[in-house]
Short mmCIF file of C-alpha atoms and ligand atoms in Angstrom, two decimals:
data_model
loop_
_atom_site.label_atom_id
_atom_site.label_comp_id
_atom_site.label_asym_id
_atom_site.label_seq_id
_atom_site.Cartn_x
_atom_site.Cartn_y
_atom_site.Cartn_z
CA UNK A 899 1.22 -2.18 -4.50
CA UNK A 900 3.39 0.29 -6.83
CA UNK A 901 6.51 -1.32 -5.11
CA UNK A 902 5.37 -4.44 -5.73
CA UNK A 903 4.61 -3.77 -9.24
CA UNK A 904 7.86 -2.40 -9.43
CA UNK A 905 9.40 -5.88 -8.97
CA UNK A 906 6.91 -7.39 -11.73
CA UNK A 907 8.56 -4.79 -13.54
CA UNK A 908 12.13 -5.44 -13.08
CA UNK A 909 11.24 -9.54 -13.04
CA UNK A 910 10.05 -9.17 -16.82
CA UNK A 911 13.45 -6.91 -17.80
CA UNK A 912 15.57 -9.22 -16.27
CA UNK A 913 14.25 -12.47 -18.00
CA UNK A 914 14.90 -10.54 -21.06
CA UNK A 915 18.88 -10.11 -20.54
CA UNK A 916 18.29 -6.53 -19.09
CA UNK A 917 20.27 -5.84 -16.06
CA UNK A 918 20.34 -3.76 -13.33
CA UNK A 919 22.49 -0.80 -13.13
CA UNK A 920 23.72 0.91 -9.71
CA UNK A 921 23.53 4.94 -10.92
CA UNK A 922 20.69 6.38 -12.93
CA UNK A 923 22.58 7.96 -15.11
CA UNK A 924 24.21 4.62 -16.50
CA UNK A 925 21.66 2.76 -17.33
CA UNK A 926 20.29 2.65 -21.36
CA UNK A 927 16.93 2.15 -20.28
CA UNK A 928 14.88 4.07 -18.04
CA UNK A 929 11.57 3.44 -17.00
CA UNK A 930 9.34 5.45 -14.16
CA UNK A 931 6.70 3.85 -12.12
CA UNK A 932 4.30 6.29 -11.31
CA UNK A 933 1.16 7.28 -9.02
CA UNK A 934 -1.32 9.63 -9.57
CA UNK A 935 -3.61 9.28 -6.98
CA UNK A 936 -2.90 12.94 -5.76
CA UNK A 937 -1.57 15.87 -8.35
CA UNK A 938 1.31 16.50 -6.32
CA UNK A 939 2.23 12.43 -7.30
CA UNK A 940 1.65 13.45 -11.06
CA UNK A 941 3.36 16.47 -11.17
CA UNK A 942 7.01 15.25 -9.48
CA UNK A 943 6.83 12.38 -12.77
CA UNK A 944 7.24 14.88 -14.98
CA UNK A 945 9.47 17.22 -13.42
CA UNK A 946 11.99 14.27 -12.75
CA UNK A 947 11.78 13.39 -16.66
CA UNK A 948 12.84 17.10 -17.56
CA UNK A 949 15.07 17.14 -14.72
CA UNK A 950 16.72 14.02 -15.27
CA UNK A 951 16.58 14.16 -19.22
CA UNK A 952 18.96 17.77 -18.90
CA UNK A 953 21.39 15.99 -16.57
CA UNK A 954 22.28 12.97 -18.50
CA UNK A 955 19.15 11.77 -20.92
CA UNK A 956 21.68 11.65 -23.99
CA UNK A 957 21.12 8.58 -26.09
CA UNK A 958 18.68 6.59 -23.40
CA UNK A 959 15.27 5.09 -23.74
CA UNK A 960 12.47 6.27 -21.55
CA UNK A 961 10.00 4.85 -20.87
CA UNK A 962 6.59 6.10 -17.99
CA UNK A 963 4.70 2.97 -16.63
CA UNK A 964 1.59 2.49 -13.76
CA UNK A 965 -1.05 4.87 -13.18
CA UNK A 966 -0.01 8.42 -14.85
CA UNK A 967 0.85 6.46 -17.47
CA UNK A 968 -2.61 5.06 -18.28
CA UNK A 969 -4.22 8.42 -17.12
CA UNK A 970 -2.70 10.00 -19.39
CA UNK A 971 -1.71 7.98 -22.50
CA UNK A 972 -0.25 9.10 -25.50
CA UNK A 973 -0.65 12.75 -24.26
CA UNK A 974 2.73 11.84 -22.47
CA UNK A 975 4.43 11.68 -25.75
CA UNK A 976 3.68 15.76 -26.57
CA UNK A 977 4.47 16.91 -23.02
CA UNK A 978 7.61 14.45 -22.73
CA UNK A 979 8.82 14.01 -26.50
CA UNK A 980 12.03 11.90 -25.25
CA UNK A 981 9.61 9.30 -23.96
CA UNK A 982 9.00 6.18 -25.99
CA UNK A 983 6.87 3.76 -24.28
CA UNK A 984 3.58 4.60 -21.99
CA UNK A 985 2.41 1.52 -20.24
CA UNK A 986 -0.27 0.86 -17.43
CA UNK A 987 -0.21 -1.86 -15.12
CA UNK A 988 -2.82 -3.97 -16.51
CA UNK A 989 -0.22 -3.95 -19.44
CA UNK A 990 3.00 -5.63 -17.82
CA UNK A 991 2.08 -8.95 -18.75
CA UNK A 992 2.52 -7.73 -22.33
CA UNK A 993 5.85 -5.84 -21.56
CA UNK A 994 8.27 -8.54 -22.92
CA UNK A 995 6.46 -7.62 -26.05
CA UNK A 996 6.36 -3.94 -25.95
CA UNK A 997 10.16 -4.10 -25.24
CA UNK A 998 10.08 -6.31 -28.74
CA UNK A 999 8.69 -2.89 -30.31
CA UNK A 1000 10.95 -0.63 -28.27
CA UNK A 1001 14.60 -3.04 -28.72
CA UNK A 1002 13.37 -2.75 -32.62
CA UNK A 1003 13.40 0.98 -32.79
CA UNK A 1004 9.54 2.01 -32.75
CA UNK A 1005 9.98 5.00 -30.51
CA UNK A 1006 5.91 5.44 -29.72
CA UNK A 1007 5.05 2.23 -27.97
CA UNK A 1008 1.92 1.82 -25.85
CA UNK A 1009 0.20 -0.53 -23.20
CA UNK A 1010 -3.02 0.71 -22.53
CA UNK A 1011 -6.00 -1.36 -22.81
CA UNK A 1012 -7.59 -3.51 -19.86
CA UNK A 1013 -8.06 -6.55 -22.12
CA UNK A 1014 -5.70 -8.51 -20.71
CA UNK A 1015 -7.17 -11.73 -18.31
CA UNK A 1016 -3.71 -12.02 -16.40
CA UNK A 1017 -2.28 -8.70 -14.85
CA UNK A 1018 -1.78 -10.65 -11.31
CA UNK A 1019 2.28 -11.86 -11.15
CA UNK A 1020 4.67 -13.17 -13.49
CA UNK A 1021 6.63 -15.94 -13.59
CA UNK A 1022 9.59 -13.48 -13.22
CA UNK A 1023 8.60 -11.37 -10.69
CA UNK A 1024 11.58 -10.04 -9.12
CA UNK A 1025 11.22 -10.05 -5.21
CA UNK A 1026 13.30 -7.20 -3.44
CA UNK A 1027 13.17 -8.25 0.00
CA UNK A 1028 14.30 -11.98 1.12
CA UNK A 1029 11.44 -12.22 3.98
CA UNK A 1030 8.52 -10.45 3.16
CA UNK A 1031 6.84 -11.97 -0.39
CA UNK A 1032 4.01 -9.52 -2.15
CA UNK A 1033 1.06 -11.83 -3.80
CA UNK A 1034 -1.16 -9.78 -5.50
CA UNK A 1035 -4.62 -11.10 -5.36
CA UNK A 1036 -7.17 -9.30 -6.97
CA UNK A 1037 -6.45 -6.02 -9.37
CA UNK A 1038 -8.38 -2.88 -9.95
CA UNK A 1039 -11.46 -1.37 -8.63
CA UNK A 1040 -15.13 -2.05 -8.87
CA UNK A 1041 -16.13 1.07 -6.40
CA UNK A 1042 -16.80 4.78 -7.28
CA UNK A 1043 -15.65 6.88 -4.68
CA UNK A 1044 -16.27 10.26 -5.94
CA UNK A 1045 -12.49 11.58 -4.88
CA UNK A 1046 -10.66 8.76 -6.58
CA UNK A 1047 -8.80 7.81 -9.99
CA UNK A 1048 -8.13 4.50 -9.51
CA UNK A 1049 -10.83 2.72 -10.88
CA UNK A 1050 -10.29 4.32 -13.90
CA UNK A 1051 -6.04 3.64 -14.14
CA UNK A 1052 -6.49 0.38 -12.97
CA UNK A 1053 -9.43 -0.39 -14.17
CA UNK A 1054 -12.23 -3.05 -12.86
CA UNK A 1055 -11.87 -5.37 -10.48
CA UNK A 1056 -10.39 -8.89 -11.24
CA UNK A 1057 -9.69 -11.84 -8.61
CA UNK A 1058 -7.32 -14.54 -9.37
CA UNK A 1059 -8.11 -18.20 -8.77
CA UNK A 1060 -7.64 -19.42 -5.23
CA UNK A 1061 -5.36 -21.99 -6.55
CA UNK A 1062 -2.66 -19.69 -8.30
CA UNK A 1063 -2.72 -17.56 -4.69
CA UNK A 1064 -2.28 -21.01 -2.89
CA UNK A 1065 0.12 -22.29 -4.99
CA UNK A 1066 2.22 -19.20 -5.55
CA UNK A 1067 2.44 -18.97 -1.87
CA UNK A 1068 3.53 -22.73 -0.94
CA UNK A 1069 6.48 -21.77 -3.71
CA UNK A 1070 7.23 -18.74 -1.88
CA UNK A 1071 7.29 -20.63 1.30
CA UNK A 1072 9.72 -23.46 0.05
CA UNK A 1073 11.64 -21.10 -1.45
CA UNK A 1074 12.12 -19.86 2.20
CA UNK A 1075 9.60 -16.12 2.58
CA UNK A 1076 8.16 -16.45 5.79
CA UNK A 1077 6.01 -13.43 5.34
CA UNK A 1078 3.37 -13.18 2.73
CA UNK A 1079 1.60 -9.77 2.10
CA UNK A 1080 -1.85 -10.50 0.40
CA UNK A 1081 -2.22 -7.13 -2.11
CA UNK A 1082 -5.33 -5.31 -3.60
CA UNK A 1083 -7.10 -2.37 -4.21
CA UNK A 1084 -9.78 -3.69 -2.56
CA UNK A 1085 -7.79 -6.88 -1.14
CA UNK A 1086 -11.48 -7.65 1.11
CA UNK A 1087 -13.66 -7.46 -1.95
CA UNK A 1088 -11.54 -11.03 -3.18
CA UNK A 1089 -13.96 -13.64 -4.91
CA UNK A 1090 -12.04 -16.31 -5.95
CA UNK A 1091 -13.19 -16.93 -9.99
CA UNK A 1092 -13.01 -20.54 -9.50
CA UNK A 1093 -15.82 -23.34 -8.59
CA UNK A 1094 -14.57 -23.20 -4.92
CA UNK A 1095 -15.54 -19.46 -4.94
CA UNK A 1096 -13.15 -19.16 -1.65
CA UNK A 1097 -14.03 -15.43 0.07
CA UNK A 1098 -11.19 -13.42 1.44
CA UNK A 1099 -11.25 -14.84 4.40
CA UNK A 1100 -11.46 -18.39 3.81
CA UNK A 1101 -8.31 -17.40 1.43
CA UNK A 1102 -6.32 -15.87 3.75
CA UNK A 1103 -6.81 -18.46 6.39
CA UNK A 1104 -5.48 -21.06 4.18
CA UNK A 1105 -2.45 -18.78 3.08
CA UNK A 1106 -1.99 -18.69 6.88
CA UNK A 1107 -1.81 -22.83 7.34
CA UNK A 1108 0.88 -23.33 4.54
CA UNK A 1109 4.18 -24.79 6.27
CA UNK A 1110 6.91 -22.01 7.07
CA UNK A 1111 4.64 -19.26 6.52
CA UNK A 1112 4.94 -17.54 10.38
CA UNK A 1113 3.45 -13.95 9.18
CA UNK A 1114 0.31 -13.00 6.77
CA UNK A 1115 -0.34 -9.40 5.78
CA UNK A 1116 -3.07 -7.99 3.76
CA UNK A 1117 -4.18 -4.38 2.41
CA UNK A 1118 -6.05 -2.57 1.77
CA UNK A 1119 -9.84 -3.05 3.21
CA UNK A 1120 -12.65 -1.50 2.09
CA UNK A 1121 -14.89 -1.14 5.21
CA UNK A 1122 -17.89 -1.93 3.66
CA UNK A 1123 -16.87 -5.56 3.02
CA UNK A 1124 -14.69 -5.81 5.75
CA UNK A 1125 -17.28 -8.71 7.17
CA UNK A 1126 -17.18 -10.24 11.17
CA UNK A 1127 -15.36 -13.54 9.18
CA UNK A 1128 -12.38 -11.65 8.20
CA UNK A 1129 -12.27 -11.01 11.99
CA UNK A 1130 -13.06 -14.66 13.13
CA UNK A 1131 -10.24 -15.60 10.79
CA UNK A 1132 -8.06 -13.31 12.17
CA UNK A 1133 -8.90 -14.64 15.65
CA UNK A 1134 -8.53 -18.12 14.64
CA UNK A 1135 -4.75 -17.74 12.92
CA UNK A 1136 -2.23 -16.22 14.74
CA UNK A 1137 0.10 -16.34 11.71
CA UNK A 1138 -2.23 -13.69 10.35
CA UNK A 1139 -0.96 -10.21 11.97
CA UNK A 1140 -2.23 -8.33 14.12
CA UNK A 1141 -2.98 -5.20 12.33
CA UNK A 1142 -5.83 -4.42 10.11
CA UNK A 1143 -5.44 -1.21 7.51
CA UNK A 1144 -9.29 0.16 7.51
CA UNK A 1145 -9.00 3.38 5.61
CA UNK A 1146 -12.21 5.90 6.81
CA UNK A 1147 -11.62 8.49 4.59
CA UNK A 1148 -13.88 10.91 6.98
CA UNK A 1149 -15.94 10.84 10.07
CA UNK A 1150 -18.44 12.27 8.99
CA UNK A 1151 -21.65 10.55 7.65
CA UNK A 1152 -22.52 13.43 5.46
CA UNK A 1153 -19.00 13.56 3.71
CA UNK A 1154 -19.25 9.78 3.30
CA UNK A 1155 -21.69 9.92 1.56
CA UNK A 1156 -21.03 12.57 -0.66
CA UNK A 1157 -17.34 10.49 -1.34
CA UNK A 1158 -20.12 8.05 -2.08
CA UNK A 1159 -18.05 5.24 0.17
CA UNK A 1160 -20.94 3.15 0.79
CA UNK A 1161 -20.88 3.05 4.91
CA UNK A 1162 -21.67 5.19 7.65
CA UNK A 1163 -19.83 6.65 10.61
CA UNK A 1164 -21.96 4.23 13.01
CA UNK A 1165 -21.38 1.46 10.32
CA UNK A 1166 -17.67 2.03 10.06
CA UNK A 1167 -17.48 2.37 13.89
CA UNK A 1168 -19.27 -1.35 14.52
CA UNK A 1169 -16.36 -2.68 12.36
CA UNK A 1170 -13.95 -0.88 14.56
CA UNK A 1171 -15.85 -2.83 17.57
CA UNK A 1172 -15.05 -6.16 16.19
CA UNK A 1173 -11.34 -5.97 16.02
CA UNK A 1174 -11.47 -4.18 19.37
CA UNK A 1175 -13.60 -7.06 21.06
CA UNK A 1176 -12.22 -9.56 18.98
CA UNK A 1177 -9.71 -12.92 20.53
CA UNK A 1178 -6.74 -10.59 20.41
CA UNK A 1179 -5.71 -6.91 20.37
CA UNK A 1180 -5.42 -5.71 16.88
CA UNK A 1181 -3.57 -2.62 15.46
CA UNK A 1182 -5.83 -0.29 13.82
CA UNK A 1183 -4.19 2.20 10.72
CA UNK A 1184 -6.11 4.23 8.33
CA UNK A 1185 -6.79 7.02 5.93
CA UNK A 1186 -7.87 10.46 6.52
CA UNK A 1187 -8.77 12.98 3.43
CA UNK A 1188 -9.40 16.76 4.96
CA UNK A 1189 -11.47 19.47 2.53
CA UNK A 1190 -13.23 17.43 0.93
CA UNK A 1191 -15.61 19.76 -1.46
CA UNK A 1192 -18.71 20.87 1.56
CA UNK A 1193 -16.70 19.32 4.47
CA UNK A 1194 -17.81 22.00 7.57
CA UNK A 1195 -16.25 22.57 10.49
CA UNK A 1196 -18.49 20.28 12.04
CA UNK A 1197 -17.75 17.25 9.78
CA UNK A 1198 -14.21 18.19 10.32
CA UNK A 1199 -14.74 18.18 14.10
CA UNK A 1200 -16.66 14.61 13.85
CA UNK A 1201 -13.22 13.28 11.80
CA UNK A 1202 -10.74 14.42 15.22
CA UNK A 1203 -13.54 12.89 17.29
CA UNK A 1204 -13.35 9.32 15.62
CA UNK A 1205 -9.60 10.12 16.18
CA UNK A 1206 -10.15 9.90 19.80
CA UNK A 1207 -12.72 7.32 19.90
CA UNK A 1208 -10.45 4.56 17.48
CA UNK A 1209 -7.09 5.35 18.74
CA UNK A 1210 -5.25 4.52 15.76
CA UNK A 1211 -1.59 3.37 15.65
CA UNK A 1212 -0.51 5.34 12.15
CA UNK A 1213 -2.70 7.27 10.06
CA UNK A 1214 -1.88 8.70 6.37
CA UNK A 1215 -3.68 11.86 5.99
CA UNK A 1216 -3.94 13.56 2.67
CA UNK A 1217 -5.70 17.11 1.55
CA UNK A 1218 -7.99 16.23 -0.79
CA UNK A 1219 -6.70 16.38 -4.65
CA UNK A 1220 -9.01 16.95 -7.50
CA UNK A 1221 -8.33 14.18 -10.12
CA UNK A 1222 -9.29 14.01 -13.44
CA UNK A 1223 -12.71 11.88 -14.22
CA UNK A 1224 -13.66 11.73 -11.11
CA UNK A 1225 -17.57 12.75 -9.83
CA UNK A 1226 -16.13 15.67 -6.92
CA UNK A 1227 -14.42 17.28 -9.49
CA UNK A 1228 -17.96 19.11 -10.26
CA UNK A 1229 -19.10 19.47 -6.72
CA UNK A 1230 -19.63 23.15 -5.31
CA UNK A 1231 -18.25 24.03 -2.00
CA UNK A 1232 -14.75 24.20 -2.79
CA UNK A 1233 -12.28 24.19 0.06
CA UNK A 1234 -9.64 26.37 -0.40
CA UNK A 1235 -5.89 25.44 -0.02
CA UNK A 1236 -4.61 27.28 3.29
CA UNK A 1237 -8.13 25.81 4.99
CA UNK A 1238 -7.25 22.70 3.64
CA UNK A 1239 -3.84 22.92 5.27
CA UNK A 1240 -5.20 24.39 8.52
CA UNK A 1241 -7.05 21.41 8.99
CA UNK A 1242 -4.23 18.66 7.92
CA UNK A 1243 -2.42 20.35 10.45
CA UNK A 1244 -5.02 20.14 13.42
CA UNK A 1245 -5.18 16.47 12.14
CA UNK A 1246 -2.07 15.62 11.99
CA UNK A 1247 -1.39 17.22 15.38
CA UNK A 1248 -4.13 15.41 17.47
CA UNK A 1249 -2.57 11.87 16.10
CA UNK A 1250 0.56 12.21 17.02
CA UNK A 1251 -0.31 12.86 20.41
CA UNK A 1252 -2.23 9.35 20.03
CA UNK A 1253 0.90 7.45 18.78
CA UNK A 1254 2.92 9.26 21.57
CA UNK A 1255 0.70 7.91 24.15
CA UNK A 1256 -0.02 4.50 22.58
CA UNK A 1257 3.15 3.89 22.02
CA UNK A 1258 4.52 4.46 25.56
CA UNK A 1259 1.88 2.09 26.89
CA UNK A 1260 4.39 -0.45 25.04
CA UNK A 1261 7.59 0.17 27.31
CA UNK A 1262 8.11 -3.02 29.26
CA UNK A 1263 6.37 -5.16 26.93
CA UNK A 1264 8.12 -7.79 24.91
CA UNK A 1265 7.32 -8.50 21.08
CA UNK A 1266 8.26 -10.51 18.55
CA UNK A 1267 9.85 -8.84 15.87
CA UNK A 1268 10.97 -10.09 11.93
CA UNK A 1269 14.38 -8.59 11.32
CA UNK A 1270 14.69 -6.61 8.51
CA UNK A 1271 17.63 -4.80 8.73
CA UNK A 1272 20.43 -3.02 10.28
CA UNK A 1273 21.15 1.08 11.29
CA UNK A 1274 24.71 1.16 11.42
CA UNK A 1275 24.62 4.95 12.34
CA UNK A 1276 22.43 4.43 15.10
CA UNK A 1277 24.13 0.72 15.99
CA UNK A 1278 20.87 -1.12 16.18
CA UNK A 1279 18.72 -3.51 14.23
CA UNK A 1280 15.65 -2.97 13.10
CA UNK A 1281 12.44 -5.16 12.79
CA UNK A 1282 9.17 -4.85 12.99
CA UNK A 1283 6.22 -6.21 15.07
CA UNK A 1284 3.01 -8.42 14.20
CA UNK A 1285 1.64 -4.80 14.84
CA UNK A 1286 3.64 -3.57 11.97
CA UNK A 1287 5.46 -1.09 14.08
CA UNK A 1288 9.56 -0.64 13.45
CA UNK A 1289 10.93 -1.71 16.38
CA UNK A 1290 14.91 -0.60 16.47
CA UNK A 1291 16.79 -2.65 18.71
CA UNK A 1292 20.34 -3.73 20.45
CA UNK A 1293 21.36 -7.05 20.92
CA UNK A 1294 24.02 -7.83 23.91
CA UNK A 1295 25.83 -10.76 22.90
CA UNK A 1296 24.69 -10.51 19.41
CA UNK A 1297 29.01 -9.98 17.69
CA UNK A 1298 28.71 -10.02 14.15
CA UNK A 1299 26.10 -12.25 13.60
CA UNK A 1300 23.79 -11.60 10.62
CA UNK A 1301 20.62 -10.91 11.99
CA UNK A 1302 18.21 -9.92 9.22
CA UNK A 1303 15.46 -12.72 8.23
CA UNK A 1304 15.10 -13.99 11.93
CA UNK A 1305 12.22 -13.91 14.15
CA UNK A 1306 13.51 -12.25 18.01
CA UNK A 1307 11.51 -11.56 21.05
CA UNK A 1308 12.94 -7.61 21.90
CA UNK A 1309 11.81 -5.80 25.22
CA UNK A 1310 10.45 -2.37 24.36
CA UNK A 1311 12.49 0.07 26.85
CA UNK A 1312 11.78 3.29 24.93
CA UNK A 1313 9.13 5.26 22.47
CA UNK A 1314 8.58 7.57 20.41
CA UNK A 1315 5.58 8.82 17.75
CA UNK A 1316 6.58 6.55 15.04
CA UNK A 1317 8.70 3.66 16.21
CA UNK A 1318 10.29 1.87 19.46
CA UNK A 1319 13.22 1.18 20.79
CA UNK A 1320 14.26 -2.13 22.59
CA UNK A 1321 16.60 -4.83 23.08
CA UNK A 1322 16.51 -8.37 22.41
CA UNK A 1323 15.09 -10.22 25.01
CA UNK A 1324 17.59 -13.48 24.39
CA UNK A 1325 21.25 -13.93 23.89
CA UNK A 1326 22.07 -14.76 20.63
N1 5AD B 2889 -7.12 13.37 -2.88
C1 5AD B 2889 -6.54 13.11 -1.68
N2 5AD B 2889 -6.33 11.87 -1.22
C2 5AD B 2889 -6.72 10.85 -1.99
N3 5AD B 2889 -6.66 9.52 -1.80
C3 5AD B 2889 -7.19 8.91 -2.87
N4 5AD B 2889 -7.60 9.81 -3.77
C4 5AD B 2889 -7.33 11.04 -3.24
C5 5AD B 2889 -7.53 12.36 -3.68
N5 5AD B 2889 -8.11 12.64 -4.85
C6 5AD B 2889 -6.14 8.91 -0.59
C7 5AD B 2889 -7.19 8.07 0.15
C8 5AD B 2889 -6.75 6.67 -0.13
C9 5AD B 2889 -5.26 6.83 -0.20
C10 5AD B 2889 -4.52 5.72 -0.87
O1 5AD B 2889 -5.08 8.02 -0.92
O2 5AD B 2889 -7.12 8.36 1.51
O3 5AD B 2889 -7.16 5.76 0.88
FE1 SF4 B 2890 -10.31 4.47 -4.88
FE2 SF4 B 2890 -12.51 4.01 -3.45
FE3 SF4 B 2890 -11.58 2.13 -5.16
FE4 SF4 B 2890 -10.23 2.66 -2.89
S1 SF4 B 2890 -12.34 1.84 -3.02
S2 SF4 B 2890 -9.38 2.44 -4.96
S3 SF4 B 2890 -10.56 4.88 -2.66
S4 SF4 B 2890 -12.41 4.14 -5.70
#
C-alpha cells in the first residue's frame, strides 16, 4: 500500500513538470513516505531527515508524507524545522495544490484533514513496475484493534464505486498489466458505494474476467469478513491467485479478544478450512504480533501450535509496539522487551522450519511463473508463482532474450526457506 502510494505520489509531481532525479542528494525536492505502524518505523523517519539534512540538505525543500505525517502533524515542524510540508494520504489528491503553496514560498504547508471524497488513484498515478498494476479499492479503517494506529492515520473506511475499479482495470489491461493487485486496509470489508452494491467478491471476480488480465492479487483480509464467497470465487477464477494473506495476529482466543479483533481461534481456524478444502490448493501467509500486554506462556504456546496446525508459506512477525491513541496502550501486564524478543525468536524459529519443509515438497513440481526480473550475479531470472513465492530460475536456450513481463512454466529442482530455484521447463 505505502509503495503504491508512493507512485500516486510521484504520478501527481510528475504531471506538475517535477522530475525524477537518480541521487538523493540532487534533487530540490524531497519528500519521505512514511509508516508508523511500529515505533521502530517512526523513529528511522526522523533520523534519516537529520541524517540526510547534515549531509547535503542545503537549499532543498522537505517535505514528510503518509502515516507519521498525519500522526503527528504540525508537531513535525518543531522536531524537524527544515521541513515544510506535512501531508497524509487522504491528502494526495490535494497535493498539486499544496505544491501551489510550497512552489510559492509558504514554508508551513499542511494536508491533514479526512474531508476529502476521492483519496483512491489519480489520473497520474505513476506505475513502477510494467506487469504488476496496484488498484486501490477501498481506503482506511472502520475496525478498532486495540494494538493499531491505522484507523486513526488513515482514517475511516471508504470504498470506491465498482465502476471506477472496473474501469481503471480494463485501462490497465489495454494498456498491457497483466497482473492487477486489488489494495486495502481491509481490502475484504469492500462495499461498492454504488446502486449495484457489488461485495468483494463479486468485484474481484469480475476484475478476474477482463481480457488480458492472467493474474489477480488482493490484500489484506480481515478474517472476520473473509466470507465462504471470497473462497467460491477464488475456486471459480483461476486468474485469481492462489494465495490468500489472512493475518491472525495471535492464537490465542483470550489475546484476540483483548486486541479486540472480532474472531476466535476456532472461528479463524474454520476460515483456514475453507481454503484448505476448497477446488484448489491455496497458499496461506499471515501476521503474528508476540507480547502483546497479558499474553502468557500459554497463549504464546497456542500461537506456535496454530503454526503447526496452518502450515503457513511466509509469515511477518512483529513484537508488539505501543502506538499512540490506541486502547492497549493503557492495558496492565506489560511484556517486557528481552521476553518479547525471546518469544519472536521461538516464533520465528518454528516457521522457518515450516517453509524449509514446505518448500522442499515443491522440488519436481513445475509452476508457472510471471517474470519479473533478472540476478545477474547469480545468472538467473527471477519470477514468481501464483503462490507468490520468488522462484529464481535458468533458462537453457534462453541467449539474450529479454525475459521480464512473460509468463514461463519453470521446474522447481531446488529450495530453500524463502524462495526456489528452477529452470524453465521450455526452450525459449
Ligand atoms: N505493534 C506490532 N505490530 C503491529 N502491527 C500493527 N500494529 C502493530 C503494533 N502496534 C502489525 C500487525 C499487522 C501488520 C501490518 O503490522 O501484525 O497485521
Ligand atoms: Fe489495524 Fe485492525 Fe484496521 Fe488492520 S483491521 S488496519 S490491524 S485496526
Amino acid at each position: 500500500m505505502n509503495v503504491h502510494d508512493t507512485e500516486k505520489v510521484t504520478g501527481a509531481l510528475v504531471e506538475r513538470g517535477y522530475a525524477p532525479v537518480e541521487k538523493p542528494e540532487d534533487a530540490e525536492l524531497v519528500l519521505y513516505n512514511t509508516c508508523s505502524i511500529r515505533d521502530k518505523a517512526e523513529q528511522k523517519v526522523f533520523s534519516r531527515l537529520q541524517q540526510f539534512k547534515r549531509q547535503c540538505g542545503k537549499g532543498k525543500i522537505f517535505g514528510v508524507l503518509g502515516c507519521v505525517a498525519q500522526q503527528e502533524g504540525e508537531k513535525i515542524f518543531e522536531r524537524a524545522p527544515h521541513v515544510s510540508l506535512v501531508a497524509g494520504s487522504a491528502s494526495y489528491p490535494r497535493l498539486g495544490e499544496l505544491l501551489t503553496q510550497l512552489e510559492s514560498g509558504n514554508r508551513r504547508v499542511t494536508g491533514l484533514a479526512f474531508d476529502s471524497e476521492e483519496s483512491f488513484e489519480t489520473p497520474f498515478t505513476r506505475r513502477d513496475n510494467p506487469n504488476r498494476a496496484y488498484i486501490t479499492i477501498i481506503e482506511g479503517c472502520d475496525k478498532a484493534c486495540a494494538y493499531c494506529v491505522v484507523p486513526f492515520t488513515r482514517g475511516p473506511e471508504r470504498s470506491r464505486s465498482s465502476a471506477s475499479v472496473i474501469e481503471e482495470a480494463a485501462r490497465l489491461a489495454a494498456e498491457g498489466y497483466t497482473e492487477i493487485q486489488l489494495l486495502g486496509q481491509n481490502v475484504n470489508s469492500y462495499r461498492d458505494p454504488s446502486p449495484e452494491g457489488w461485495n468483494f467478491a463479486t468485484l474481484m471476480d469480475r476484475v478476474a474476467r477482463i481480457p488480458g488480465i492472467r493474474r489477480v492479487r488482493f490484500t489484506t483480509s480481515h478474517p472476520r469478513d473473509f466470507g465462504k464467497e471470497i473462497v467460491d470465487a477464488m475456486d471459480r477464477n483461476p486468474v485469481i491467485c492462489d494465495h490468500v494473506h489472512l493475518p491472525v495476529q495471535s492464537g490465542s482466543t483470550k489475546v484476540l479478544a483483548a486486541m479486540d479483533r472480532q474472531y476466535t481461534r476456532d472461528e479463524y481456524v474454520r476460515r483456514i478450512d475453507w481454503l484448505k478444502n476448497a477446488g484448489r490448493a491455496y497458499s496461506l501467509t499471515t501476521d503474528i504480533i508476540v507480547g502483546f500486554p497479558g499474553e502468557t506462556e500459554e497463549d504464546f504456546q497456542q500461537t506456535l501450535r496454530l503454526l503447526d496446525e496452518v502450515e503457513y508459506d511466509s509469515m511477518f512477525s512483529f513484537k508488539y509496539s505501543p502506538r499512540p491513541n490506541t486502547a492497549a496502550l493503557g492495558l496492565p501486564d506489560v511484556i517486557p522487551e528481552e521476553e518479547k524478543q525471546r518469544r519472536l525468536v521461538i516464533l520465528q524459529e518454528r516457521q522457518r522450519a515450516i517453509q524449509i519443509r514446505r518448500n522442499a515438497a515443491l522440488i519436481g513440481e513445475i509452476r508457472e511463473v510471471l517474470v519479473e526480473g533478472r540476478n545477474q550475479a547469480l545468472g538467473q531470472w527471477v519470477g514468481r508463482t501464483s503462490c507468490n513465492r520468488v522462484l529464481n530460475f535458468t533458462v537453457p536456450e534462453a541467449g539474450g532474450e529479454p525475459l521480464t513481463g512473460r509468463y514461463l512454466p519453470v521446474r522447481i529442482t531446488r529450495s530453500g526457506p524463502n524462495s526456489l530455484v528452477g529452470e524453465s521447463a521450455i526452450m525459449v
